[in-house]
Amino acid sequence: MPRYEGRLELTWTNKDQCLLAHDDGSYEWLPTSDYRVAEVRLLGDVQPVGDVGKRRAADNLLIEGDALHGLTSLIKLPEFRREYVGKVKLAYLDPPFNTGQAFEQYDDALEHSVWLTMMRDRLSQVYELLSDDGSVWVHLDDVEAPYCRAILDDIFGRQNFVGTFVWEKDQGRRNDTDVSTVHDYIILFAKNRARWKGIRNLLPRSAQQISRYRNPDNDARGPWLQGADSTAKSGNEDSRFEVELPSGRKVRPPSGVYWRFTPVTFKAALDEGRVYFGADGDGMPIIKRYLTDVQDGVVPRTWWPAAEVGSNMGAKRDHLRRLLPEVTPFATPKPEPLIERILQIGTNPGDVVLDCFVGSGTTAAVALKTGRRFVVIERSPDTVISHTIPRLRKVIAGEDPGGITSIRVPTGEGLPEGVKTGEANTAAKVIKKLYDADRLADVGLDEKTIEALVRTLKGAEKTRTETRWSGGGGFRHLRVGPSMFEEDGGIVFLSDRMTNGLLAEATAAQLGFDYEVEAPFVGRKGRARLAVIDGVVNEGVIKLLVVALAAGERVVVCGTGIDPDARTLLRELAPGSTLRKIPAALLDRYRASEAAARAAKVRAGESTGESRD
């Protein structure tokens, strides 16, 4: 027997390393052993917007900071871990497409291996946050979609690939290129496809789809599907039996064609009055499928035309420019109906939705309007201030009339008897396409007559506006804290600003330590040293502190955040040492004094005319 080793995988430069995201948007390659890679950063409060509750982790969240830092904090900080790990129902990712272009709001020209590592690491974090019946939807174009599909295969497993949706993002045509690309891809993976299929929702039937169900014979069971074919191209000779029509004529399927029903099912339908033979009783038999008997919706298709879910241009011109006229909209904003369709399929009201590249805030806006909870992350502080927060403020205040806030609903008023809602619009489209294809040249109708006919048909479809959203809700604006680490000459150490200052001095006094700064320690009591960390104490921090201890010393470590695994490691490496969480009362006093100091500094800068940029 031959022996097979290895597996199919995508490889790239520095795949075995990690990326550290810096505040300026740049990335740095680091080995996985670097302390900064495993750092857990605090999530600090910036401001609440609208109505929020008492537990901030349970509120809608807008996190300002790099996606990987934000996702790590959600997974590792106990306050958020309890709320989100294994509980996010759907993640929508609209990352930079890596097209080599530079947009005003972000740089879309990452080196390929940087992009692949960036996506791998974030998708791995998303996987941990998703519920067992959750799903991830990754929005890309031709440039990186095939490579991202390979990464998703590796993280989620090929067996959990559901499908790739093709979205018509542009209804126009570019003539300054060799091929005018008008679509994007949305790759869908489930965490567990079998479980996801059980919760996947159908899409509501459109007015046009409903109009196919009629009741020409006044059947008491209501409308039934019109235009159904009673024959099929496959079958056996048992499905070619003779049927006698009410008119007395006897019929069989044509050669090579079969009935869609058996003699048994046909007789049962006939006995129940569910067979239609045409208005004159001389038509091929149709077994009725009633609207009341079919499932409540339709299975999603993978082709999403702009006419159904909107386009980039529509979102930009018809919505965001009107909503925020004072700012330049994103180059390729996603329309709210597109995100609504994704949430319709993969979530229900009350479910948690994650978007770690939220940009102008479309996912958060749609989540608010459809009753979902959201956790969204945006790297750029400028984008948060200029786009995301202003947009969501208007949504909460009920001042966003665009997107999915309201819909036009056909009324059916004014249509002739026997014409169903949607049929006049359909007829108008067919006539216009036939005329454009020069298929009506022989009927003697000129262009003006055709245009008048199309206008008349469209005008016959009366609609009314239904408002679906009138405001409400809220969210918390949080910010990813600064790093606790600094690097100098290849040596990583704890930053002075995270281990010293007012908090350290206050904690030393609280615990009866002499305040004695000798980095990374800030206090001494006999053979015990004190370390105060304004951040999350994890295993990496413990290792740095223990290495700095002299022989026979132990350490009391106080942190604003505690990784439970750090306690065990500290006991192993430095017996007699302890790890404590800084009391909330002490931390609140420190935060208040810190805020007051910043405000005083701002006032001093204003009085001297100094720039604060």
PDB file of C-alpha atoms in Angstrom, residues 192-470:
ATOM      1  CA  ASN A 192     -20.648  23.525  11.330  1.00  0.00           C
ATOM      2  CA  ARG A 193     -22.613  23.297   8.093  1.00  0.00           C
ATOM      3  CA  ALA A 194     -25.036  20.648   9.326  1.00  0.00           C
ATOM      4  CA  ARG A 195     -25.992  22.775  12.330  1.00  0.00           C
ATOM      5  CA  TRP A 196     -26.056  26.003  10.315  1.00  0.00           C
ATOM      6  CA  LYS A 197     -28.439  24.508   7.776  1.00  0.00           C
ATOM      7  CA  GLY A 198     -30.859  23.831  10.601  1.00  0.00           C
ATOM      8  CA  ILE A 199     -31.068  27.528  11.542  1.00  0.00           C
ATOM      9  CA  ARG A 200     -30.625  29.045   8.063  1.00  0.00           C
ATOM     10  CA  ASN A 201     -33.598  31.215   7.161  1.00  0.00           C
ATOM     11  CA  LEU A 202     -35.445  31.331   3.874  1.00  0.00           C
ATOM     12  CA  LEU A 203     -35.909  34.627   2.088  1.00  0.00           C
ATOM     13  CA  PRO A 204     -39.387  36.154   1.873  1.00  0.00           C
ATOM     14  CA  ARG A 205     -41.163  35.744  -1.432  1.00  0.00           C
ATOM     15  CA  SER A 206     -41.217  38.802  -3.646  1.00  0.00           C
ATOM     16  CA  ALA A 207     -44.471  40.277  -4.921  1.00  0.00           C
ATOM     17  CA  GLN A 208     -43.618  38.877  -8.343  1.00  0.00           C
ATOM     18  CA  GLN A 209     -43.127  35.373  -6.939  1.00  0.00           C
ATOM     19  CA  ILE A 210     -46.394  35.564  -5.018  1.00  0.00           C
ATOM     20  CA  SER A 211     -48.188  36.752  -8.166  1.00  0.00           C
ATOM     21  CA  ARG A 212     -47.514  33.348  -9.777  1.00  0.00           C
ATOM     22  CA  TYR A 213     -50.079  31.882  -7.385  1.00  0.00           C
ATOM     23  CA  ARG A 214     -53.623  32.539  -8.639  1.00  0.00           C
ATOM     24  CA  ASN A 215     -57.093  31.094  -8.254  1.00  0.00           C
ATOM     25  CA  PRO A 216     -58.809  31.116 -11.675  1.00  0.00           C
ATOM     26  CA  ASP A 217     -61.247  28.337 -10.687  1.00  0.00           C
ATOM     27  CA  ASN A 218     -62.171  29.863  -7.296  1.00  0.00           C
ATOM     28  CA  ASP A 219     -60.710  26.917  -5.386  1.00  0.00           C
ATOM     29  CA  ALA A 220     -61.731  27.194  -1.715  1.00  0.00           C
ATOM     30  CA  ARG A 221     -58.155  26.315  -0.698  1.00  0.00           C
ATOM     31  CA  GLY A 222     -56.884  29.572  -2.196  1.00  0.00           C
ATOM     32  CA  PRO A 223     -54.283  30.553  -4.831  1.00  0.00           C
ATOM     33  CA  TRP A 224     -52.181  27.850  -6.435  1.00  0.00           C
ATOM     34  CA  LEU A 225     -49.058  27.884  -8.624  1.00  0.00           C
ATOM     35  CA  GLN A 226     -49.721  28.866 -12.222  1.00  0.00           C
ATOM     36  CA  GLY A 227     -47.606  27.787 -15.161  1.00  0.00           C
ATOM     37  CA  ALA A 228     -46.503  24.531 -13.556  1.00  0.00           C
ATOM     38  CA  ASP A 229     -45.449  21.843 -16.015  1.00  0.00           C
ATOM     39  CA  SER A 230     -47.146  18.476 -15.637  1.00  0.00           C
ATOM     40  CA  THR A 231     -44.393  16.597 -17.465  1.00  0.00           C
ATOM     41  CA  ALA A 232     -40.714  15.778 -16.847  1.00  0.00           C
ATOM     42  CA  LYS A 233     -37.809  14.645 -19.014  1.00  0.00           C
ATOM     43  CA  SER A 234     -36.993  11.657 -16.838  1.00  0.00           C
ATOM     44  CA  GLY A 235     -39.089   8.819 -15.477  1.00  0.00           C
ATOM     45  CA  ASN A 236     -40.208   5.302 -16.351  1.00  0.00           C
ATOM     46  CA  GLU A 237     -42.996   3.725 -18.368  1.00  0.00           C
ATOM     47  CA  ASP A 238     -45.269   3.699 -15.294  1.00  0.00           C
ATOM     48  CA  SER A 239     -45.300   7.488 -15.604  1.00  0.00           C
ATOM     49  CA  ARG A 240     -46.590   7.465 -19.185  1.00  0.00           C
ATOM     50  CA  PHE A 241     -50.132   6.265 -18.457  1.00  0.00           C
ATOM     51  CA  GLU A 242     -53.212   7.571 -20.250  1.00  0.00           C
ATOM     52  CA  VAL A 243     -55.309  10.327 -18.657  1.00  0.00           C
ATOM     53  CA  GLU A 244     -58.870  11.109 -19.691  1.00  0.00           C
ATOM     54  CA  LEU A 245     -59.695  14.836 -19.600  1.00  0.00           C
ATOM     55  CA  PRO A 246     -63.099  16.245 -18.557  1.00  0.00           C
ATOM     56  CA  SER A 247     -63.635  17.087 -22.238  1.00  0.00           C
ATOM     57  CA  GLY A 248     -63.461  13.355 -23.061  1.00  0.00           C
ATOM     58  CA  ARG A 249     -60.110  13.590 -24.835  1.00  0.00           C
ATOM     59  CA  LYS A 250     -57.467  11.090 -23.761  1.00  0.00           C
ATOM     60  CA  VAL A 251     -53.834  12.168 -23.525  1.00  0.00           C
ATOM     61  CA  ARG A 252     -50.379  10.783 -22.807  1.00  0.00           C
ATOM     62  CA  PRO A 253     -47.056  12.612 -22.447  1.00  0.00           C
ATOM     63  CA  PRO A 254     -45.176  13.100 -25.747  1.00  0.00           C
ATOM     64  CA  SER A 255     -42.468  10.592 -26.718  1.00  0.00           C
ATOM     65  CA  GLY A 256     -39.492  10.701 -24.348  1.00  0.00           C
ATOM     66  CA  VAL A 257     -41.430  12.692 -21.747  1.00  0.00           C
ATOM     67  CA  TYR A 258     -43.154  11.488 -18.553  1.00  0.00           C
ATOM     68  CA  TRP A 259     -45.823  12.638 -16.134  1.00  0.00           C
ATOM     69  CA  ARG A 260     -44.513  14.282 -12.964  1.00  0.00           C
ATOM     70  CA  PHE A 261     -46.945  12.116 -10.993  1.00  0.00           C
ATOM     71  CA  THR A 262     -47.691   8.416 -10.594  1.00  0.00           C
ATOM     72  CA  PRO A 263     -51.126   6.824 -11.115  1.00  0.00           C
ATOM     73  CA  VAL A 264     -51.570   6.674  -7.323  1.00  0.00           C
ATOM     74  CA  THR A 265     -50.723  10.328  -6.652  1.00  0.00           C
ATOM     75  CA  PHE A 266     -52.798  11.427  -9.663  1.00  0.00           C
ATOM     76  CA  LYS A 267     -55.897   9.542  -8.463  1.00  0.00           C
ATOM     77  CA  ALA A 268     -55.486  10.915  -4.934  1.00  0.00           C
ATOM     78  CA  ALA A 269     -55.221  14.479  -6.274  1.00  0.00           C
ATOM     79  CA  LEU A 270     -58.199  13.903  -8.550  1.00  0.00           C
ATOM     80  CA  ASP A 271     -60.324  12.610  -5.676  1.00  0.00           C
ATOM     81  CA  GLU A 272     -59.407  15.691  -3.633  1.00  0.00           C
ATOM     82  CA  GLY A 273     -60.215  18.115  -6.455  1.00  0.00           C
ATOM     83  CA  ARG A 274     -56.590  19.245  -6.781  1.00  0.00           C
ATOM     84  CA  VAL A 275     -56.209  18.677 -10.532  1.00  0.00           C
ATOM     85  CA  TYR A 276     -56.712  21.506 -13.034  1.00  0.00           C
ATOM     86  CA  PHE A 277     -57.503  20.733 -16.691  1.00  0.00           C
ATOM     87  CA  GLY A 278     -57.669  24.281 -18.005  1.00  0.00           C
ATOM     88  CA  ALA A 279     -60.604  26.682 -18.210  1.00  0.00           C
ATOM     89  CA  ASP A 280     -62.365  24.515 -20.819  1.00  0.00           C
ATOM     90  CA  GLY A 281     -61.483  21.133 -19.253  1.00  0.00           C
ATOM     91  CA  ASP A 282     -59.328  20.188 -22.231  1.00  0.00           C
ATOM     92  CA  GLY A 283     -55.852  21.140 -20.984  1.00  0.00           C
ATOM     93  CA  MET A 284     -52.985  18.921 -19.821  1.00  0.00           C
ATOM     94  CA  PRO A 285     -53.546  18.013 -16.159  1.00  0.00           C
ATOM     95  CA  ILE A 286     -51.770  20.062 -13.466  1.00  0.00           C
ATOM     96  CA  ILE A 287     -51.686  18.961  -9.834  1.00  0.00           C
ATOM     97  CA  LYS A 288     -52.132  22.115  -7.814  1.00  0.00           C
ATOM     98  CA  ARG A 289     -49.506  23.417  -5.382  1.00  0.00           C
ATOM     99  CA  TYR A 290     -51.246  25.845  -3.025  1.00  0.00           C
ATOM    100  CA  LEU A 291     -49.578  28.931  -1.631  1.00  0.00           C
ATOM    101  CA  THR A 292     -50.708  27.878   1.845  1.00  0.00           C
ATOM    102  CA  ASP A 293     -48.898  24.524   1.502  1.00  0.00           C
ATOM    103  CA  VAL A 294     -45.473  25.706   0.361  1.00  0.00           C
ATOM    104  CA  GLN A 295     -42.738  26.759   2.787  1.00  0.00           C
ATOM    105  CA  ASP A 296     -42.863  30.313   4.082  1.00  0.00           C
ATOM    106  CA  GLY A 297     -40.013  31.565   1.922  1.00  0.00           C
ATOM    107  CA  VAL A 298     -37.600  30.679  -0.851  1.00  0.00           C
ATOM    108  CA  VAL A 299     -34.122  29.158  -0.718  1.00  0.00           C
ATOM    109  CA  PRO A 300     -31.448  31.837  -1.305  1.00  0.00           C
ATOM    110  CA  ARG A 301     -29.838  31.853  -4.736  1.00  0.00           C
ATOM    111  CA  THR A 302     -26.157  32.724  -5.245  1.00  0.00           C
ATOM    112  CA  TRP A 303     -26.820  35.457  -7.846  1.00  0.00           C
ATOM    113  CA  TRP A 304     -27.752  38.782  -6.227  1.00  0.00           C
ATOM    114  CA  PRO A 305     -28.549  41.475  -8.803  1.00  0.00           C
ATOM    115  CA  ALA A 306     -28.341  45.148  -7.896  1.00  0.00           C
ATOM    116  CA  ALA A 307     -32.055  45.495  -8.620  1.00  0.00           C
ATOM    117  CA  GLU A 308     -32.709  43.316  -5.553  1.00  0.00           C
ATOM    118  CA  VAL A 309     -30.002  44.324  -3.052  1.00  0.00           C
ATOM    119  CA  GLY A 310     -28.588  47.636  -4.291  1.00  0.00           C
ATOM    120  CA  SER A 311     -25.257  48.743  -5.749  1.00  0.00           C
ATOM    121  CA  ASN A 312     -22.140  50.660  -4.692  1.00  0.00           C
ATOM    122  CA  MET A 313     -23.306  53.731  -6.590  1.00  0.00           C
ATOM    123  CA  GLY A 314     -26.769  53.625  -5.075  1.00  0.00           C
ATOM    124  CA  ALA A 315     -25.371  53.375  -1.542  1.00  0.00           C
ATOM    125  CA  LYS A 316     -22.970  56.232  -2.227  1.00  0.00           C
ATOM    126  CA  ARG A 317     -25.174  58.624  -4.212  1.00  0.00           C
ATOM    127  CA  ASP A 318     -28.693  57.937  -2.987  1.00  0.00           C
ATOM    128  CA  HIS A 319     -27.975  57.248   0.674  1.00  0.00           C
ATOM    129  CA  LEU A 320     -24.650  58.292   2.237  1.00  0.00           C
ATOM    130  CA  ARG A 321     -24.191  61.578   0.354  1.00  0.00           C
ATOM    131  CA  ARG A 322     -27.631  62.661   1.484  1.00  0.00           C
ATOM    132  CA  LEU A 323     -27.190  61.342   5.014  1.00  0.00           C
ATOM    133  CA  LEU A 324     -23.726  62.869   5.573  1.00  0.00           C
ATOM    134  CA  PRO A 325     -23.366  65.629   2.961  1.00  0.00           C
ATOM    135  CA  GLU A 326     -20.424  67.238   4.764  1.00  0.00           C
ATOM    136  CA  VAL A 327     -18.055  64.239   4.415  1.00  0.00           C
ATOM    137  CA  THR A 328     -16.666  62.375   1.423  1.00  0.00           C
ATOM    138  CA  PRO A 329     -18.309  58.938   1.273  1.00  0.00           C
ATOM    139  CA  PHE A 330     -16.293  55.747   0.924  1.00  0.00           C
ATOM    140  CA  ALA A 331     -15.421  54.791  -2.646  1.00  0.00           C
ATOM    141  CA  THR A 332     -17.306  51.477  -2.452  1.00  0.00           C
ATOM    142  CA  PRO A 333     -19.897  51.589   0.344  1.00  0.00           C
ATOM    143  CA  LYS A 334     -22.081  48.535   0.692  1.00  0.00           C
ATOM    144  CA  PRO A 335     -25.845  49.089   0.362  1.00  0.00           C
ATOM    145  CA  GLU A 336     -28.032  48.343   3.360  1.00  0.00           C
ATOM    146  CA  PRO A 337     -30.299  45.905   1.434  1.00  0.00           C
ATOM    147  CA  LEU A 338     -27.224  43.749   0.703  1.00  0.00           C
ATOM    148  CA  ILE A 339     -26.305  43.466   4.392  1.00  0.00           C
ATOM    149  CA  GLU A 340     -29.963  42.997   5.305  1.00  0.00           C
ATOM    150  CA  ARG A 341     -30.173  39.958   3.028  1.00  0.00           C
ATOM    151  CA  ILE A 342     -27.102  38.422   4.661  1.00  0.00           C
ATOM    152  CA  LEU A 343     -28.547  38.975   8.138  1.00  0.00           C
ATOM    153  CA  GLN A 344     -31.947  37.640   7.009  1.00  0.00           C
ATOM    154  CA  ILE A 345     -30.361  34.361   5.964  1.00  0.00           C
ATOM    155  CA  GLY A 346     -27.965  33.807   8.860  1.00  0.00           C
ATOM    156  CA  THR A 347     -29.526  35.447  11.931  1.00  0.00           C
ATOM    157  CA  ASN A 348     -32.704  36.243  13.832  1.00  0.00           C
ATOM    158  CA  PRO A 349     -33.586  39.333  15.892  1.00  0.00           C
ATOM    159  CA  GLY A 350     -31.518  39.417  19.084  1.00  0.00           C
ATOM    160  CA  ASP A 351     -28.567  37.520  17.587  1.00  0.00           C
ATOM    161  CA  VAL A 352     -25.048  38.956  17.768  1.00  0.00           C
ATOM    162  CA  VAL A 353     -23.485  40.182  14.521  1.00  0.00           C
ATOM    163  CA  LEU A 354     -19.740  40.906  14.185  1.00  0.00           C
ATOM    164  CA  ASP A 355     -17.981  43.132  11.642  1.00  0.00           C
ATOM    165  CA  CYS A 356     -14.282  43.802  12.251  1.00  0.00           C
ATOM    166  CA  PHE A 357     -13.806  46.068   9.200  1.00  0.00           C
ATOM    167  CA  VAL A 358     -16.927  48.191   9.698  1.00  0.00           C
ATOM    168  CA  GLY A 359     -15.823  51.374   7.899  1.00  0.00           C
ATOM    169  CA  SER A 360     -18.771  53.716   7.470  1.00  0.00           C
ATOM    170  CA  GLY A 361     -20.970  51.520   9.675  1.00  0.00           C
ATOM    171  CA  THR A 362     -23.387  49.795   7.300  1.00  0.00           C
ATOM    172  CA  THR A 363     -23.454  46.522   9.257  1.00  0.00           C
ATOM    173  CA  ALA A 364     -24.121  48.319  12.544  1.00  0.00           C
ATOM    174  CA  ALA A 365     -26.845  50.456  10.965  1.00  0.00           C
ATOM    175  CA  VAL A 366     -28.623  47.425   9.493  1.00  0.00           C
ATOM    176  CA  ALA A 367     -28.274  45.511  12.768  1.00  0.00           C
ATOM    177  CA  LEU A 368     -29.968  48.376  14.606  1.00  0.00           C
ATOM    178  CA  LYS A 369     -32.765  48.618  12.056  1.00  0.00           C
ATOM    179  CA  THR A 370     -33.432  44.866  12.083  1.00  0.00           C
ATOM    180  CA  GLY A 371     -33.159  44.230  15.831  1.00  0.00           C
ATOM    181  CA  ARG A 372     -29.805  42.459  15.940  1.00  0.00           C
ATOM    182  CA  ARG A 373     -27.003  43.144  18.432  1.00  0.00           C
ATOM    183  CA  PHE A 374     -23.693  44.245  16.963  1.00  0.00           C
ATOM    184  CA  VAL A 375     -20.007  44.275  17.763  1.00  0.00           C
ATOM    185  CA  VAL A 376     -18.098  46.231  15.150  1.00  0.00           C
ATOM    186  CA  ILE A 377     -14.428  47.229  14.932  1.00  0.00           C
ATOM    187  CA  GLU A 378     -12.791  50.019  12.937  1.00  0.00           C
ATOM    188  CA  ARG A 379      -9.044  50.649  12.844  1.00  0.00           C
ATOM    189  CA  SER A 380      -9.035  54.290  11.747  1.00  0.00           C
ATOM    190  CA  PRO A 381      -9.918  56.873  14.430  1.00  0.00           C
ATOM    191  CA  ASP A 382     -10.601  59.401  11.657  1.00  0.00           C
ATOM    192  CA  THR A 383     -13.174  57.090  10.062  1.00  0.00           C
ATOM    193  CA  VAL A 384     -14.852  56.460  13.417  1.00  0.00           C
ATOM    194  CA  ILE A 385     -15.211  60.188  14.062  1.00  0.00           C
ATOM    195  CA  SER A 386     -16.088  61.337  10.534  1.00  0.00           C
ATOM    196  CA  HIS A 387     -18.262  58.465   9.279  1.00  0.00           C
ATOM    197  CA  THR A 388     -19.212  55.677  11.686  1.00  0.00           C
ATOM    198  CA  ILE A 389     -20.415  57.593  14.731  1.00  0.00           C
ATOM    199  CA  PRO A 390     -22.220  60.416  12.840  1.00  0.00           C
ATOM    200  CA  ARG A 391     -24.078  57.841  10.768  1.00  0.00           C
ATOM    201  CA  LEU A 392     -25.114  55.725  13.750  1.00  0.00           C
ATOM    202  CA  ARG A 393     -26.181  58.824  15.705  1.00  0.00           C
ATOM    203  CA  LYS A 394     -28.612  59.640  12.906  1.00  0.00           C
ATOM    204  CA  VAL A 395     -29.892  56.064  12.776  1.00  0.00           C
ATOM    205  CA  ILE A 396     -30.528  56.118  16.535  1.00  0.00           C
ATOM    206  CA  ALA A 397     -32.189  59.529  16.333  1.00  0.00           C
ATOM    207  CA  GLY A 398     -34.486  58.364  13.522  1.00  0.00           C
ATOM    208  CA  GLU A 399     -32.881  60.848  11.117  1.00  0.00           C
ATOM    209  CA  ASP A 400     -31.794  58.341   8.456  1.00  0.00           C
ATOM    210  CA  PRO A 401     -34.548  58.049   5.839  1.00  0.00           C
ATOM    211  CA  GLY A 402     -32.421  56.001   3.423  1.00  0.00           C
ATOM    212  CA  GLY A 403     -31.274  52.402   3.143  1.00  0.00           C
ATOM    213  CA  ILE A 404     -33.802  49.950   4.580  1.00  0.00           C
ATOM    214  CA  THR A 405     -35.543  52.515   6.794  1.00  0.00           C
ATOM    215  CA  SER A 406     -38.607  52.366   4.554  1.00  0.00           C
ATOM    216  CA  ILE A 407     -39.767  50.208   1.667  1.00  0.00           C
ATOM    217  CA  ARG A 408     -42.170  50.629  -1.214  1.00  0.00           C
ATOM    218  CA  VAL A 409     -44.946  48.032  -1.066  1.00  0.00           C
ATOM    219  CA  PRO A 410     -47.171  47.235  -4.079  1.00  0.00           C
ATOM    220  CA  THR A 411     -50.857  47.754  -3.323  1.00  0.00           C
ATOM    221  CA  GLY A 412     -52.440  46.192  -6.388  1.00  0.00           C
ATOM    222  CA  GLU A 413     -54.789  49.184  -6.625  1.00  0.00           C
ATOM    223  CA  GLY A 414     -55.731  50.286 -10.112  1.00  0.00           C
ATOM    224  CA  LEU A 415     -54.837  47.018 -11.819  1.00  0.00           C
ATOM    225  CA  PRO A 416     -57.483  45.422 -14.073  1.00  0.00           C
ATOM    226  CA  GLU A 417     -59.274  42.329 -12.858  1.00  0.00           C
ATOM    227  CA  GLY A 418     -57.148  39.234 -13.349  1.00  0.00           C
ATOM    228  CA  VAL A 419     -53.838  41.174 -13.313  1.00  0.00           C
ATOM    229  CA  LYS A 420     -51.758  40.491 -10.225  1.00  0.00           C
ATOM    230  CA  THR A 421     -49.312  42.720  -8.411  1.00  0.00           C
ATOM    231  CA  GLY A 422     -45.966  42.805 -10.204  1.00  0.00           C
ATOM    232  CA  GLU A 423     -47.274  41.632 -13.577  1.00  0.00           C
ATOM    233  CA  ALA A 424     -47.511  45.113 -15.080  1.00  0.00           C
ATOM    234  CA  ASN A 425     -43.903  45.877 -14.117  1.00  0.00           C
ATOM    235  CA  THR A 426     -42.803  42.542 -15.533  1.00  0.00           C
ATOM    236  CA  ALA A 427     -44.629  43.242 -18.784  1.00  0.00           C
ATOM    237  CA  ALA A 428     -42.976  46.675 -18.998  1.00  0.00           C
ATOM    238  CA  LYS A 429     -39.502  45.130 -18.608  1.00  0.00           C
ATOM    239  CA  VAL A 430     -40.191  42.457 -21.242  1.00  0.00           C
ATOM    240  CA  ILE A 431     -41.505  44.961 -23.779  1.00  0.00           C
ATOM    241  CA  LYS A 432     -38.531  47.284 -23.212  1.00  0.00           C
ATOM    242  CA  LYS A 433     -36.034  44.427 -23.654  1.00  0.00           C
ATOM    243  CA  LEU A 434     -37.792  43.161 -26.775  1.00  0.00           C
ATOM    244  CA  TYR A 435     -37.723  46.634 -28.277  1.00  0.00           C
ATOM    245  CA  ASP A 436     -34.035  47.158 -27.373  1.00  0.00           C
ATOM    246  CA  ALA A 437     -33.236  43.824 -29.035  1.00  0.00           C
ATOM    247  CA  ASP A 438     -35.073  44.967 -32.190  1.00  0.00           C
ATOM    248  CA  ARG A 439     -37.642  42.184 -31.785  1.00  0.00           C
ATOM    249  CA  LEU A 440     -40.688  44.441 -32.237  1.00  0.00           C
ATOM    250  CA  ALA A 441     -39.771  45.910 -35.618  1.00  0.00           C
ATOM    251  CA  ASP A 442     -42.536  43.994 -37.407  1.00  0.00           C
ATOM    252  CA  VAL A 443     -45.412  45.205 -35.222  1.00  0.00           C
ATOM    253  CA  GLY A 444     -45.244  48.801 -36.449  1.00  0.00           C
ATOM    254  CA  LEU A 445     -44.682  50.485 -33.049  1.00  0.00           C
ATOM    255  CA  ASP A 446     -42.285  53.424 -32.960  1.00  0.00           C
ATOM    256  CA  GLU A 447     -40.003  54.389 -30.056  1.00  0.00           C
ATOM    257  CA  LYS A 448     -42.391  56.991 -28.625  1.00  0.00           C
ATOM    258  CA  THR A 449     -45.272  54.506 -28.568  1.00  0.00           C
ATOM    259  CA  ILE A 450     -43.110  51.882 -26.856  1.00  0.00           C
ATOM    260  CA  GLU A 451     -41.948  54.423 -24.250  1.00  0.00           C
ATOM    261  CA  ALA A 452     -45.542  55.496 -23.599  1.00  0.00           C
ATOM    262  CA  LEU A 453     -46.630  51.869 -23.247  1.00  0.00           C
ATOM    263  CA  VAL A 454     -43.825  51.126 -20.776  1.00  0.00           C
ATOM    264  CA  ARG A 455     -44.682  54.240 -18.741  1.00  0.00           C
ATOM    265  CA  THR A 456     -48.355  53.256 -18.648  1.00  0.00           C
ATOM    266  CA  LEU A 457     -47.559  49.744 -17.462  1.00  0.00           C
ATOM    267  CA  LYS A 458     -45.206  50.973 -14.740  1.00  0.00           C
ATOM    268  CA  GLY A 459     -47.654  53.648 -13.669  1.00  0.00           C
ATOM    269  CA  ALA A 460     -50.360  51.034 -13.215  1.00  0.00           C
ATOM    270  CA  GLU A 461     -48.413  49.516 -10.302  1.00  0.00           C
ATOM    271  CA  LYS A 462     -49.474  51.588  -7.298  1.00  0.00           C
ATOM    272  CA  THR A 463     -47.279  51.436  -4.189  1.00  0.00           C
ATOM    273  CA  ARG A 464     -47.234  52.811  -0.673  1.00  0.00           C
ATOM    274  CA  THR A 465     -44.341  53.595   1.629  1.00  0.00           C
ATOM    275  CA  GLU A 466     -43.989  51.562   4.811  1.00  0.00           C
ATOM    276  CA  THR A 467     -41.612  52.881   7.477  1.00  0.00           C
ATOM    277  CA  ARG A 468     -39.690  50.053   9.111  1.00  0.00           C
ATOM    278  CA  TRP A 469     -37.401  52.068  11.387  1.00  0.00           C
ATOM    279  CA  SER A 470     -38.059  55.239  13.371  1.00  0.00           C
TER     280      SER A 470
END
